XYZ file of C-alpha atoms in Angstrom:
153
model
C -0.282 -0.327 0.366
C 1.212 3.844 -0.569
C 1.864 6.319 2.250
C -1.410 7.683 0.750
C -3.604 4.912 0.912
C -2.660 4.372 4.214
C -3.168 7.909 4.760
C -6.268 8.177 3.260
C -7.871 4.711 4.642
C -6.498 6.111 8.134
C -8.880 9.082 7.927
C -11.982 7.619 6.437
C -11.173 5.089 9.731
C -11.315 7.608 12.601
C -13.503 9.977 10.010
C -16.696 6.470 10.899
C -15.753 6.187 14.728
C -16.514 9.648 15.135
C -19.626 9.356 13.609
C -20.172 6.258 14.773
C -19.212 7.462 18.739
C -22.398 10.868 17.727
C -24.617 8.702 17.296
C -24.000 6.789 19.754
C -24.271 9.754 22.819
C -27.048 10.969 20.796
C -28.992 7.337 20.940
C -27.886 7.561 23.996
C -29.524 11.345 25.196
C -32.007 11.124 23.636
C -33.248 8.361 25.277
C -33.117 9.711 29.063
C -36.923 10.328 30.249
C -36.471 13.468 31.018
C -34.725 14.382 27.844
C -37.423 16.510 26.627
C -38.309 18.752 30.341
C -33.877 19.134 30.681
C -34.380 20.834 26.547
C -37.441 22.960 27.527
C -35.623 24.580 30.779
C -32.859 24.931 28.425
C -34.322 26.485 26.166
C -36.578 29.526 28.112
C -33.134 29.431 29.956
C -31.086 30.504 27.305
C -33.711 32.544 24.647
C -36.483 34.523 27.159
C -39.841 35.777 26.211
C -39.556 39.823 25.629
C -42.189 40.406 27.453
C -45.398 38.301 29.020
C -48.302 39.476 30.783
C -49.375 38.008 34.174
C -52.288 36.522 35.123
C -53.538 40.149 36.169
C -52.249 41.582 32.930
C -49.039 43.340 34.096
C -46.490 42.991 32.120
C -43.681 40.228 34.435
C -40.140 41.797 32.054
C -38.295 45.272 32.414
C -37.046 44.681 28.642
C -38.553 46.503 26.644
C -40.898 44.806 23.118
C -39.479 45.213 20.135
C -42.515 45.324 18.085
C -40.488 47.082 14.249
C -38.625 43.771 14.514
C -41.157 41.667 13.013
C -39.019 38.216 13.658
C -38.961 39.353 17.877
C -42.469 39.077 17.176
C -43.601 36.866 15.292
C -41.153 34.271 17.703
C -43.418 35.331 20.121
C -46.419 35.010 18.261
C -45.437 31.567 17.838
C -43.715 30.931 21.569
C -47.672 32.457 23.103
C -49.800 30.567 20.949
C -47.972 27.347 21.162
C -47.839 28.572 25.135
C -51.592 29.041 25.390
C -52.641 25.009 23.562
C -49.472 23.166 25.734
C -52.002 25.252 29.274
C -55.125 24.019 27.610
C -53.577 21.322 27.261
C -52.938 20.096 31.401
C -56.477 22.220 31.350
C -55.342 25.549 32.678
C -57.574 27.440 30.696
C -56.922 30.699 32.896
C -52.989 30.955 32.153
C -53.739 29.807 28.985
C -56.387 32.932 27.775
C -53.573 34.766 28.967
C -51.098 33.797 26.211
C -53.526 33.929 23.445
C -54.350 37.679 24.559
C -51.082 38.338 24.470
C -50.765 36.642 21.138
C -53.688 38.647 19.760
C -51.751 41.691 21.282
C -48.394 42.238 19.100
C -50.729 40.391 15.699
C -50.957 43.051 13.252
C -54.431 41.371 12.215
C -56.163 40.837 15.378
C -59.718 40.453 14.036
C -58.472 37.658 11.219
C -56.731 36.077 14.077
C -59.553 35.724 16.176
C -62.026 34.531 12.811
C -59.780 32.201 13.162
C -59.848 31.334 16.727
C -63.488 31.695 16.768
C -63.563 28.592 14.510
C -60.255 26.890 16.191
C -62.101 27.476 19.927
C -64.505 25.711 21.778
C -67.485 28.872 22.093
C -67.041 28.342 25.574
C -63.421 29.225 25.699
C -63.583 31.674 22.980
C -65.977 33.408 25.209
C -63.840 33.559 27.656
C -61.212 34.797 25.492
C -63.378 37.797 24.491
C -64.370 38.406 28.292
C -60.414 38.094 29.530
C -59.596 40.948 26.738
C -60.474 43.905 29.074
C -59.849 42.449 31.966
C -55.517 42.625 30.650
C -56.498 46.327 29.720
C -55.719 44.735 25.539
C -57.826 46.939 23.720
C -60.757 45.261 21.895
C -60.068 44.388 18.544
C -63.758 42.873 17.887
C -65.629 47.180 18.476
C -68.012 48.478 16.790
C -65.590 50.478 14.247
C -64.063 47.488 13.154
C -67.973 46.738 11.104
C -67.149 42.459 11.835
C -70.047 41.107 13.218
C -68.252 37.913 15.444
C -71.893 37.498 17.214
C -72.262 34.295 19.803
C -75.534 33.362 18.812
């Protein structure tokens, strides 16, 4: 064997061993029963939400929420919707409604979002959401001037 082919064989073997090592330990790490919980906690620590309303509608963060940064607003909106869904699955309606109200607050088209929520959410939860908006001191996007009829008959 020539020196170049021996070097290529050694490099290929080392690469294959490294790849096998990575796959083995990744599988071992993911098989941990608390893996999802640890990942969720780590993500919450590294990427906290810039603005969150608590149950009384007061801001719980001192950071300013930059509404001009589309990516930040989109990320915040998606996180709020996801958190609301998770809380609804856990039967924590009040907390879920607060997160939905936060999502409505930053949405560029709140009326369209409420129309979609009216279709997607059960009527009881949608009615609770409509009553939660004024409690959180958020402007009601379904005001008389919108011209949109969302009667709950």
